Coordinates of C-alpha atoms in Angstrom, one line a residue:
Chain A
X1 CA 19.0 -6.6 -77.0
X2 CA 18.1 -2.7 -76.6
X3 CA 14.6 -3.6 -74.9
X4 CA 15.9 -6.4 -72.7
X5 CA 18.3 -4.3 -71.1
X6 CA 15.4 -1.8 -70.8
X7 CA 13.3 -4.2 -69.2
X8 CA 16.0 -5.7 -66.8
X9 CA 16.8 -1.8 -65.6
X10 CA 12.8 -1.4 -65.4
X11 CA 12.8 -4.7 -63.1
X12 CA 15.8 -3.9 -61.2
X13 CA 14.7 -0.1 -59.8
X14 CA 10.6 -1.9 -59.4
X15 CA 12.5 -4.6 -57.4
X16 CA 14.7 -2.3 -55.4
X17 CA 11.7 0.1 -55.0
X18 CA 9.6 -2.5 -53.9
X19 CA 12.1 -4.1 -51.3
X20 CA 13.0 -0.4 -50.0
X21 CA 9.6 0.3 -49.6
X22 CA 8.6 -3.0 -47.6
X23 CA 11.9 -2.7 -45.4
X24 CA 10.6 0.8 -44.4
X25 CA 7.1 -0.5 -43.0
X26 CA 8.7 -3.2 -41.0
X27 CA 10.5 -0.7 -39.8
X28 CA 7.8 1.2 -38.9
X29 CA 5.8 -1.3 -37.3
X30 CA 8.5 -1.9 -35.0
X31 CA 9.5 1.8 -34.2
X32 CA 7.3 2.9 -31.2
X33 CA 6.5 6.6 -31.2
X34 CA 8.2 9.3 -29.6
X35 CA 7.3 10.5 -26.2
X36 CA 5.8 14.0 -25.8
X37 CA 7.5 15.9 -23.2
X38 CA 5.4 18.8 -22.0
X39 CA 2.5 20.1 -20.1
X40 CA -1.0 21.6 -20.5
X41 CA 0.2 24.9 -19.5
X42 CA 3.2 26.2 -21.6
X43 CA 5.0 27.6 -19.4
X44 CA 4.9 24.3 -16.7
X45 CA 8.2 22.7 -16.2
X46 CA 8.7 19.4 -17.5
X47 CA 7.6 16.0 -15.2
X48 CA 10.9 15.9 -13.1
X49 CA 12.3 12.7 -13.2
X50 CA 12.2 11.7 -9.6
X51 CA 8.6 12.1 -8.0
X52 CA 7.8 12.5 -4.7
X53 CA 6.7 9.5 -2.9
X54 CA 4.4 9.9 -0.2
X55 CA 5.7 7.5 2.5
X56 CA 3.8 4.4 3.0
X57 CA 3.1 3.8 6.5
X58 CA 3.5 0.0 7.2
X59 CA -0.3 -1.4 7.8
X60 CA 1.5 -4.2 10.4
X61 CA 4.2 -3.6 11.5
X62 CA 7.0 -4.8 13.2
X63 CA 6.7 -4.5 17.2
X64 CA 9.5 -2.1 18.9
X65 CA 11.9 -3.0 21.4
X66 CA 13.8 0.1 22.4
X67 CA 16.8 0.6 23.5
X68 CA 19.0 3.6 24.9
X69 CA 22.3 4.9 23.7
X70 CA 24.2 6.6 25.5
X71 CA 28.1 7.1 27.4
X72 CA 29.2 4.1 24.8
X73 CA 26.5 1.9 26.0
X74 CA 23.3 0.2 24.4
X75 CA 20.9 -0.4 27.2
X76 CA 17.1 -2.6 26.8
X77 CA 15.0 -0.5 28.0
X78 CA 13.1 -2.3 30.9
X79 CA 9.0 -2.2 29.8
X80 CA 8.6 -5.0 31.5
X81 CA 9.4 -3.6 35.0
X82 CA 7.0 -0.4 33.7
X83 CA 4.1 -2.7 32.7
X84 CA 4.3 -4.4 36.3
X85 CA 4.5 -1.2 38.1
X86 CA 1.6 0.0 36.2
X87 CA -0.7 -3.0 36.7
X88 CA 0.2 -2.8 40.3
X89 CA -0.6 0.6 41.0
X90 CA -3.3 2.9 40.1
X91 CA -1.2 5.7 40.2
X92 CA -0.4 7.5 37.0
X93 CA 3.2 7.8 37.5
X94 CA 6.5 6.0 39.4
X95 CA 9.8 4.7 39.4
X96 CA 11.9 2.1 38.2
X97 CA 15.6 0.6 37.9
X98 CA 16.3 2.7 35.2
X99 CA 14.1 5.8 35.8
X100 CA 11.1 8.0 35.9
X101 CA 7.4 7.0 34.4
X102 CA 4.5 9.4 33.6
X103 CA 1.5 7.8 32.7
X104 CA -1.1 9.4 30.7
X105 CA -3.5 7.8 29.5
X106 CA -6.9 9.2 27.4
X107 CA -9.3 9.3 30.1
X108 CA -12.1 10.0 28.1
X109 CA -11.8 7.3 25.1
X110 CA -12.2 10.2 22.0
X111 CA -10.8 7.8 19.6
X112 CA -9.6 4.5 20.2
X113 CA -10.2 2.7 23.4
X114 CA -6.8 2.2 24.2
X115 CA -4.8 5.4 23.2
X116 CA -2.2 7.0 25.8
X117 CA 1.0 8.3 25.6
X118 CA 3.6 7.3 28.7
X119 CA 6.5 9.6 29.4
X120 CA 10.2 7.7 30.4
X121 CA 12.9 9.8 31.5
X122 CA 16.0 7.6 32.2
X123 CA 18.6 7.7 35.0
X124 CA 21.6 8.1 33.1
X125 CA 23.5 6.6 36.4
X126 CA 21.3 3.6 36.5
X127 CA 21.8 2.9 32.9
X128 CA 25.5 3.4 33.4
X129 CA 25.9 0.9 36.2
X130 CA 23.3 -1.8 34.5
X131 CA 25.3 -2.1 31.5
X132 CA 29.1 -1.8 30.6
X133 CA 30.4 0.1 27.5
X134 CA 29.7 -2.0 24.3
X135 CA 32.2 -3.4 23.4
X136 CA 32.5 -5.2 19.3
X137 CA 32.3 -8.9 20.4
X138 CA 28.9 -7.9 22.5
X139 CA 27.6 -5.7 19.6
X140 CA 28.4 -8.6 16.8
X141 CA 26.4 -10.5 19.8
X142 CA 23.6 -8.1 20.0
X143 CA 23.2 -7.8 16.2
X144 CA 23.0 -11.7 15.9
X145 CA 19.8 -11.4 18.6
X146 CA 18.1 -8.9 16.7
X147 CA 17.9 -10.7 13.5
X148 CA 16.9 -13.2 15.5
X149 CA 14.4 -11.8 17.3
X150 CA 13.4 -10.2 13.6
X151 CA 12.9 -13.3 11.9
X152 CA 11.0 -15.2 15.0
X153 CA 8.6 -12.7 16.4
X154 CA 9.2 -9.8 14.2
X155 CA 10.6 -7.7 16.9
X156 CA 13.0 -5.0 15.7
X157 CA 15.0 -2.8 17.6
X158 CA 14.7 1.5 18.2
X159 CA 17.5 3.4 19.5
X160 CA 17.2 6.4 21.2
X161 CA 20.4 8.3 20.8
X162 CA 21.7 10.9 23.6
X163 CA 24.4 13.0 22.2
X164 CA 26.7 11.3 24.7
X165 CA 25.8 7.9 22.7
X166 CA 26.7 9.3 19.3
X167 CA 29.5 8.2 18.4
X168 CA 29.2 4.5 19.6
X169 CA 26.1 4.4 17.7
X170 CA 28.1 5.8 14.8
X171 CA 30.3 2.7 15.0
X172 CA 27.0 0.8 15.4
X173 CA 25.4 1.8 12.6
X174 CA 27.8 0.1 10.0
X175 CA 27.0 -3.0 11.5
X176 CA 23.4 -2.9 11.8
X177 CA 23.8 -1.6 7.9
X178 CA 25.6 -4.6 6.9
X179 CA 23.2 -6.9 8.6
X180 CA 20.5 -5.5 6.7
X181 CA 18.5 -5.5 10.1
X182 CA 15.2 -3.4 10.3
X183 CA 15.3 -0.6 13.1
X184 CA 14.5 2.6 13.7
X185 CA 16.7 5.3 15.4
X186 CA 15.6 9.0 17.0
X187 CA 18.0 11.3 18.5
X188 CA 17.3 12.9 21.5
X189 CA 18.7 16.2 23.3
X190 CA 20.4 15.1 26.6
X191 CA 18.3 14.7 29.9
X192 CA 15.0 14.3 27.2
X193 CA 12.8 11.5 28.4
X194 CA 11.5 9.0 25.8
X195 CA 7.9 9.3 24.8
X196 CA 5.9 6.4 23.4
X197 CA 2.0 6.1 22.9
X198 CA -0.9 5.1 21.0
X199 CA -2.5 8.5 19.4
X200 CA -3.6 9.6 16.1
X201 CA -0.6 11.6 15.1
X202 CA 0.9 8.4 14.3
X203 CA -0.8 7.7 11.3
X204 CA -0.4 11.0 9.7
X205 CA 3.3 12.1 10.8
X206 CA 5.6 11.1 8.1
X207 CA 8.5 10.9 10.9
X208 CA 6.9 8.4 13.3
X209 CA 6.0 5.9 10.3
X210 CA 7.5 2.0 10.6
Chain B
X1 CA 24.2 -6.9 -65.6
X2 CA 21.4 -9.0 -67.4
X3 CA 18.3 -10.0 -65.6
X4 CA 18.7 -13.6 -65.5
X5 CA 16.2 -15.7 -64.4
X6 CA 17.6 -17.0 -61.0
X7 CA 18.4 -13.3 -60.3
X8 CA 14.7 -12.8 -60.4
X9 CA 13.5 -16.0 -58.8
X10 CA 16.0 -14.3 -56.1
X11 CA 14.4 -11.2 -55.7
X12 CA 11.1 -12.5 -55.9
X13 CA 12.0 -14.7 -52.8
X14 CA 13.3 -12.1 -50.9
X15 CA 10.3 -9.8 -51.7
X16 CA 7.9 -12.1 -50.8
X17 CA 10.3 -13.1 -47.3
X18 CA 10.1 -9.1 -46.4
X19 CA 6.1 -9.0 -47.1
X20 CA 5.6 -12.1 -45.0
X21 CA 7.5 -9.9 -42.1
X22 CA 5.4 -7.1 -42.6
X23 CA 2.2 -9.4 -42.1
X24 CA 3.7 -10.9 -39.2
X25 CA 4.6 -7.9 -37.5
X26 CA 0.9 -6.0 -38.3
X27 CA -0.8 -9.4 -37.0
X28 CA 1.8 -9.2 -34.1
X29 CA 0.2 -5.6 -33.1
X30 CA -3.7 -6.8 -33.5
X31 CA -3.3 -9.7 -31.9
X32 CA -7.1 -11.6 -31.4
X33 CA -8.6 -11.0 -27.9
X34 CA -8.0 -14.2 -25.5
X35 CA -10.8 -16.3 -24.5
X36 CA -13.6 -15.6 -22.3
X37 CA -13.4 -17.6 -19.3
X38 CA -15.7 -20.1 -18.9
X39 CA -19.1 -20.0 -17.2
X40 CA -22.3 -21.1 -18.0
X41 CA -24.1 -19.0 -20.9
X42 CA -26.8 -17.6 -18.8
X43 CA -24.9 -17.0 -16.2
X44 CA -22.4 -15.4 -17.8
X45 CA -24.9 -13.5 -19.9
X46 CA -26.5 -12.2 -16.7
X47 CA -23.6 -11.3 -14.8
X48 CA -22.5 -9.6 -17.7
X49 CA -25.8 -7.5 -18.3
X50 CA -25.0 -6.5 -14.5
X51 CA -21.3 -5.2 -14.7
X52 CA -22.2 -3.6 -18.1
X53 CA -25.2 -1.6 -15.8
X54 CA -22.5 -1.1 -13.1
X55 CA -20.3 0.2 -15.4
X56 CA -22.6 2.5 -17.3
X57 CA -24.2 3.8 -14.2
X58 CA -20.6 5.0 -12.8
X59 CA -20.2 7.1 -16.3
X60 CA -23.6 8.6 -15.6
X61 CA -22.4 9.7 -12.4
X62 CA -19.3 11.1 -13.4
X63 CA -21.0 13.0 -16.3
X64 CA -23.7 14.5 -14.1
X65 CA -22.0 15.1 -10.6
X66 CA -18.0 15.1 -11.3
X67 CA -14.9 12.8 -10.1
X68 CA -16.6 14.7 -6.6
X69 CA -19.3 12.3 -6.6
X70 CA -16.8 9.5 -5.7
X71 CA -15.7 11.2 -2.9
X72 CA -17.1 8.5 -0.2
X73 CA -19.3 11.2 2.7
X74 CA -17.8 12.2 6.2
X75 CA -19.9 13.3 8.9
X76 CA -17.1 15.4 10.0
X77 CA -15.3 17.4 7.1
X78 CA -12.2 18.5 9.5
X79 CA -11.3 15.1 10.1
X80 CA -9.0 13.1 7.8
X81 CA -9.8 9.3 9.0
X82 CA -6.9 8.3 8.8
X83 CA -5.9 5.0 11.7
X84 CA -5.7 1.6 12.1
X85 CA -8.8 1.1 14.0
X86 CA -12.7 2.8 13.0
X87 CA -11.9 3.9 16.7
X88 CA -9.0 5.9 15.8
X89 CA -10.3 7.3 12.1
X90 CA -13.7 8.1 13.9
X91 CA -14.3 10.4 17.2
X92 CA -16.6 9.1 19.7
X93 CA -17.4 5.7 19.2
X94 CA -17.2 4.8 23.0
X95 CA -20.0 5.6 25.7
X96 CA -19.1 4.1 29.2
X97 CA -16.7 2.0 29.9
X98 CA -15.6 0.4 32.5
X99 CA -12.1 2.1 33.2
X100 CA -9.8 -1.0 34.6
X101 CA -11.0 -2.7 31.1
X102 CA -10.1 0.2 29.5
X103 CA -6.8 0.3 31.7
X104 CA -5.9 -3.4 30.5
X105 CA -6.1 -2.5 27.0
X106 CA -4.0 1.0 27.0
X107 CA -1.6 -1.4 29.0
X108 CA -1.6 -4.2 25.7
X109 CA -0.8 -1.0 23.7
X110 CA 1.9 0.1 26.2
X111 CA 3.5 -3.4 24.9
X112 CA 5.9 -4.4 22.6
X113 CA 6.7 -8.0 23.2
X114 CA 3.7 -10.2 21.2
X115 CA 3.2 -12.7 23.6
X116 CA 3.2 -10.0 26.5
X117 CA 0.6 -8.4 24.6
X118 CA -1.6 -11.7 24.2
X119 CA -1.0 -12.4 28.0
X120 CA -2.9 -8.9 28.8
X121 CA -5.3 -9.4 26.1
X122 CA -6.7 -12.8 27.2
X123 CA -9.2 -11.7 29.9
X124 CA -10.9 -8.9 27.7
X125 CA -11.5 -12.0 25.1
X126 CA -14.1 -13.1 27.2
X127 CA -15.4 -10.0 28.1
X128 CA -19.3 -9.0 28.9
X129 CA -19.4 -6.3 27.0
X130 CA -19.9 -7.3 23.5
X131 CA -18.3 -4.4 21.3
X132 CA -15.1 -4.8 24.4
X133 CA -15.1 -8.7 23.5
X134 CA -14.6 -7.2 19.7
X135 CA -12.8 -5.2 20.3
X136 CA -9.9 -7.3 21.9
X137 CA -10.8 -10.2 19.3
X138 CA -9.5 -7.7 16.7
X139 CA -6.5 -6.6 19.0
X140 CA -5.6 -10.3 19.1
X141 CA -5.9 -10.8 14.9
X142 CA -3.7 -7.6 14.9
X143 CA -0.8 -9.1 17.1
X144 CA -0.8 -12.2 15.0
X145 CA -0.8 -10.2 11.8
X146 CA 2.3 -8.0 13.3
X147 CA 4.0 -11.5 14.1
X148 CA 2.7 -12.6 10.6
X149 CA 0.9 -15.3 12.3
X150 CA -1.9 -15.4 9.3
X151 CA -3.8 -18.3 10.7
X152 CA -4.2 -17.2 13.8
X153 CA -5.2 -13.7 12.3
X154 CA -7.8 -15.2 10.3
X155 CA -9.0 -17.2 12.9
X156 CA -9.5 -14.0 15.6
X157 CA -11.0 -11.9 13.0
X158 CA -13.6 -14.4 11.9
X159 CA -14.1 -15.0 15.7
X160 CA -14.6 -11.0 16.0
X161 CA -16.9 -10.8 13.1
X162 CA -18.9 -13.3 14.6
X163 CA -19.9 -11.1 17.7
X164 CA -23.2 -10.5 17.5
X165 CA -24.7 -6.3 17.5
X166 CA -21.4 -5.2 15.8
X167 CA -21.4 -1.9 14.4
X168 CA -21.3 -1.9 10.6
X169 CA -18.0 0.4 10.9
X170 CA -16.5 -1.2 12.9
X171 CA -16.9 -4.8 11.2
X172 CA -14.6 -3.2 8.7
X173 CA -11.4 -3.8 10.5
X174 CA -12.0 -7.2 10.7
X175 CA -13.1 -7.5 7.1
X176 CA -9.7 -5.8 6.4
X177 CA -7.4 -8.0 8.3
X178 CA -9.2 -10.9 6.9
X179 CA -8.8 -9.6 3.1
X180 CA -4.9 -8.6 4.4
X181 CA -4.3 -12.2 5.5
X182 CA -5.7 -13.7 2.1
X183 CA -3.4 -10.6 -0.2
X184 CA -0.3 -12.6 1.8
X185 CA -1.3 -16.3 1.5
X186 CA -1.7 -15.0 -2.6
X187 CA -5.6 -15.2 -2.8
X188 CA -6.1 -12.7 -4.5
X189 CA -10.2 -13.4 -5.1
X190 CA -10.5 -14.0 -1.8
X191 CA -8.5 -10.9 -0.9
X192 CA -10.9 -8.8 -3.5
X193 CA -14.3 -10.0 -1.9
X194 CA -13.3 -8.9 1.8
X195 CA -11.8 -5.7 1.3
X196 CA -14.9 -4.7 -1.2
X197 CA -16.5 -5.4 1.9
X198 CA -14.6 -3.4 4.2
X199 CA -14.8 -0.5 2.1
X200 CA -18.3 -1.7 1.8
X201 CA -19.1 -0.7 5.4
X202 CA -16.3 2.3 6.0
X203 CA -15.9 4.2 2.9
X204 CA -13.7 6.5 4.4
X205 CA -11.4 3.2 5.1
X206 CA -8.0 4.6 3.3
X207 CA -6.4 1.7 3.9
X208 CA -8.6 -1.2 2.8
X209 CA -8.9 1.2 -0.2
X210 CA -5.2 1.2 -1.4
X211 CA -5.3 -2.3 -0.4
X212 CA -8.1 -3.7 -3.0
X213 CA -6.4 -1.1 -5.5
X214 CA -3.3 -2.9 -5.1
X215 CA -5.4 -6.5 -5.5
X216 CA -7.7 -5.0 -8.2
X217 CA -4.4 -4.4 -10.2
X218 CA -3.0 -7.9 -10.1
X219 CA -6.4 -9.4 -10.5
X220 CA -6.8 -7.3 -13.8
X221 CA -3.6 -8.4 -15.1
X222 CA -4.2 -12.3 -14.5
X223 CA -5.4 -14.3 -17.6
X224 CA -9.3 -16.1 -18.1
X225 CA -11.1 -13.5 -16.3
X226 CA -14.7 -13.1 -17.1
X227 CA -15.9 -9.9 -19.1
X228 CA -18.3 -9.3 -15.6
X229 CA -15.1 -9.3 -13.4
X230 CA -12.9 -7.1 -15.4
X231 CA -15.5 -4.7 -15.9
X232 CA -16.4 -4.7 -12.2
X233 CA -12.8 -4.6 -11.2
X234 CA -12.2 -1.7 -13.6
X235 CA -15.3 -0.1 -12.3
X236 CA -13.9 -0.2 -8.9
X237 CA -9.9 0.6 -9.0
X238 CA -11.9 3.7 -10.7
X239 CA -13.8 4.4 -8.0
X240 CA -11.2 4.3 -5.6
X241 CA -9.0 6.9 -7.8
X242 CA -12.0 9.2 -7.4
X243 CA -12.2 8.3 -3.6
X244 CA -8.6 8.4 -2.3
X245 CA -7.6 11.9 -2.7
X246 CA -10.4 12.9 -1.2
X247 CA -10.2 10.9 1.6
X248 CA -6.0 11.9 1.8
X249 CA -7.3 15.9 1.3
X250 CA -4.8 15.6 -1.3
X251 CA -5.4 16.3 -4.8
X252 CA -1.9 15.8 -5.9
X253 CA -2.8 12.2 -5.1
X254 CA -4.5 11.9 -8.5
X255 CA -1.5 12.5 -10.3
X256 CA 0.6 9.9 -7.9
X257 CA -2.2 6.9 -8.4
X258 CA -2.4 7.6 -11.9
X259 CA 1.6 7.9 -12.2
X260 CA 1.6 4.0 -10.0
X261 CA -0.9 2.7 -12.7
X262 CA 0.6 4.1 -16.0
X263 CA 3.8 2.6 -14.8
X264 CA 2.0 -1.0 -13.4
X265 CA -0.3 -1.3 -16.4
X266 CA 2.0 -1.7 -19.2
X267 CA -0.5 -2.6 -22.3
X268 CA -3.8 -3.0 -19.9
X269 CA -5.9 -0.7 -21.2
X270 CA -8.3 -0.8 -17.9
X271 CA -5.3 0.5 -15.7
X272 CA -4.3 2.8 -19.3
X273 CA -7.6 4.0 -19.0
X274 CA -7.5 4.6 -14.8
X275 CA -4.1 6.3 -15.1
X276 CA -5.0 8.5 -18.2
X277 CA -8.7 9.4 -15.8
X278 CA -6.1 10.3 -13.0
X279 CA -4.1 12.3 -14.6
X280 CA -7.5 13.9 -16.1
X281 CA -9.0 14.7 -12.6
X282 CA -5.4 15.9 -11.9
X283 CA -5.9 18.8 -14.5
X284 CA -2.8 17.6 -16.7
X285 CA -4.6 16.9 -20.0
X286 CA -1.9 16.7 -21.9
X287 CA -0.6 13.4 -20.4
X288 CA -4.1 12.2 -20.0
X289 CA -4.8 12.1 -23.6
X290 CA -1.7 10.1 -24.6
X291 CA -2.5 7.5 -21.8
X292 CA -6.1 7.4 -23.2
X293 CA -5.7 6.8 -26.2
X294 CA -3.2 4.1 -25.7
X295 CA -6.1 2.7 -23.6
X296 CA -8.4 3.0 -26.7
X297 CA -5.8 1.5 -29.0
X298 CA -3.7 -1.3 -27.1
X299 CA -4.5 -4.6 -27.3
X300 CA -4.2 -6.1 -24.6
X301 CA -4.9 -9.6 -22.8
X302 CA -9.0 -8.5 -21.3
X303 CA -11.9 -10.2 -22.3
X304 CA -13.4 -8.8 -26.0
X305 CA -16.6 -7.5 -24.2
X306 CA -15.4 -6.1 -21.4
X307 CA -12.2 -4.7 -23.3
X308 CA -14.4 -3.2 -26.0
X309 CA -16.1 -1.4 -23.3
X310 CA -13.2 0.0 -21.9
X311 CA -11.8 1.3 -25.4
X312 CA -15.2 2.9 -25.9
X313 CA -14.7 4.8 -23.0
X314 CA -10.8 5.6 -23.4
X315 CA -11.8 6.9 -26.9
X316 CA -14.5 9.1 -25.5
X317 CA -12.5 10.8 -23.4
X318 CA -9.6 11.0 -25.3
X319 CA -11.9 13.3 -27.8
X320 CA -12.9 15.2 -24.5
X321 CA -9.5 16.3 -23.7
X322 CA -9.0 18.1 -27.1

């Protein structure tokens, strides 16, 4: 009786032994191992958790329509009537309805064939008299166009905002935010004139980037 | 409490229930290597014996020369080529032109509205000038790429590529769109062979670069690749590594492209292996061992012979950073 009770111990601690040890590789097998957190040189701070991301310049992107905001109104800028005047005549600067043109194109083709930069200083008064103050039914109106105009030809709007413009673009901005629309905005100091080109600054300033 | 017999029958079960776990779970970990994709033997055997050259002629470089040696050359070391065109990464690739042509284009760029654009484009389409003609052929595959028009992209910069006395260089662009407008309609192959052969012709091309890293990535992750394909693609997403900081003047950019791979590559032991080389040429060889040998020890889904490779290598450097 003595030795089967010695045997039956004997099993029972090989047994649990056995099962412990077993349990404790599956274990293992499963556990992945820590993470080192540190640096070749000892006295480096840690990898932060957040990186800096070099912003990614859009290889395609969207084309611009721009607009002015200013004295509670959003204003389309007119290209159109600049491209016309341009074709028309040779000369390298005019006027339109809504203002003042400089032309200045790269005479001497350094880089690309077809780099310039055009100089638009708008009539506030002109502006003011084209278009009424906006007013929530025309900006739900407007926003509806955009996305539009987004999802057909990929056209996406930039507002140029005069300190006199502020605040209605403030009111804007909500909207165009809840319509999850694609745009652009730049503030501008008052009486600035709007300068758009082709040049290579474009594809290496961060603050230009689509 | 006595031993009984069903006691032991019980603990004999669950024993033998615990070591068929462990077995599971250690097979789980060394899983077999997938199979090879199918080609014919000699063939395979030949394109193999090629990427395994390719492959061991890259290490030879980079033991004799340096991650420097993938550095692609610029004529002009101030410049960072950095543009959408070769004409605006490159200085003075016009002579004479003819300035109302030149006018008309500047005038394209001046617009925003697509179809405006092609309007004032049409004329130059048809131009005399050959490298003008190409010039507005790739202007008109660009418009329809911004208006994500991807056959009539494809179909311009096929039509550009197709003008004859075409600077190398300048083909790029038109290699690029066309390996852009395959990456969106999700052929990715397709995608691979025309941005290899953009970068092919304009090393310094940053962007068809980060493009074919981006497609060399997904391709490496797709099941039934060949051995020859991994080891090329692996050969080149390391070649671009080497190549994009340089070309961005930007050494932190190692540590960014490695940081994109480690997090993309999950258990791939070719993007394990780029990302632990980045953070190597990054100076940070702490990192860069643990990413190595994960490379040398994962399993992975690659092809045996091209993954056995690629462990050889992780190993190897692994060792080097200690």
């Amino acid at each position: 009786m003595d030795s089967n009770e010695a045997d039956s111990a004997f099993l029972d601690i090989a047994a649990n032994l056995l099962a412990v040890i077993l349990i404790v590789t599956m274990f293992s097998l499963l556990a992945t191992p820590p993470r080192p957190h540190s640096a070749s040189a000892p006295d480096a701070v840690t990898d932060p958790p957040l990186a800096f991301q070099t912003p990614r310049r859009e290889l395609f992107p969207p084309f611009s329509r721009f607009y002015f905001v200013l004295e509670e109104r959003v204003v389309r800028w007119d290209e159109d009537a600049v491209l016309a005047a341009l074709a028309a005549d040779p000369a390298d600067s005019g006027t339109v309805a809504q203002g003042r043109y400089r032309w200045k194109p790269e005479r001497l083709p350094l880089r690309d064939l077809d780099t310039y930069t055009l100089t638009f200083q708008p009539d506030p008064v002109a502006l003011r008299t084209q278009t009424p103050p906006l007013t929530p039914e025309q900006a739900a109106a407007l926003i509806a166009q955009w996305s539009q105009d987004y999802a057909h030809t990929r056209i996406a709007p930039v507002f140029i905002v005069y300190p006199s413009g502020m605040e209605a673009f403030a009111l804007l901005y909500p909207l165009l935010e809840d319509a999850r629309l694609r745009l652009r905005w730049f503030a501008l100091a008052e009486n600035k004139p709007l300068d758009v080109g082709r040049f290579p600054q474009q594809f290496t300033d961060y603050g230009i980037y689509w | 409490m006595a031993f009984t017999g069903k006691r032991a029958l019980l603990v004999i079960a669950l024993l033998g229930l615990l070591g068929l776990a462990d077995v599971l779970l250690w097979a789980a970990r060394h899983a077999p290597e997938p199979v090879e994709a199918s080609g014919t033997g000699e063939a395979s055997a030949a394109e193999q014996a090629a990427a395994q050259a390719r492959w061991e002629a890259l290490w030879q470089t980079l033991a004799e020369q340096g991650v420097t040696a993938l550095a692609p050359g610029v004529a002009d070391a101030s410049l960072q080529p950095a543009g959408d065109t070769a004409f605006m990464r490159y200085r003075q690739n016009w002579r004479e032109v003819d300035a109302a042509l030149q006018r008309r284009l500047q005038l394209v760029a001046l617009a925003n509205d697509p179809a405006r654009k092609l309007e004032l484009l049409a004329p130059l389409l048809t131009a005399d000038v050959a490298r003008l003609r190409y010039r507005a052929l790739l202007e008109q595959a660009r418009i329809h790429l911004r208006s994500r028009d991807l056959p009539a992209a494809r179909l311009a910069a096929q039509a550009a590529l197709a003008v004859s006395d075409i600077p190398p260089l300048w083909q790029a662009d038109a290699y690029f769109m066309l390996g852009f407008t395959a990456l969106e309609a999700q052929d990715l192959e397709q995608a691979a062979t025309a941005l290899a052969a953009a970068v092919a012709r304009d090393p310094g091309f940053w962007d068809a670069r980060q493009t074919d890293l981006l497609v060399l990535t997904r391709l490496l992750e797709q099941p039934n690749q060949s051995s020859a394909a991994c080891l090329d693609r692996t050969r080149r997403v390391i070649e671009h590594l080497g190549a994009l900081p340089a070309l961005a003047q930007n050494r932190a950019q190692f540590r960014d492209i490695a940081d994109r791979l480690g997090e993309i590559g999950g258990r791939n032991p070719a993007l394990k292996l780029a990302a632990g080389l980045g953070r190597l040429w990054a100076g940070d060889t702490v990192q860069a061992a643990e990413w190595l040998h994960e490379a040398a020890t994962i399993p992975g889904a690659l092809p045996a012979a091209c993954a056995d490779l690629i462990r050889a290598r992780a190993a190897l450097l692994a060792g080097s950073t200690r």
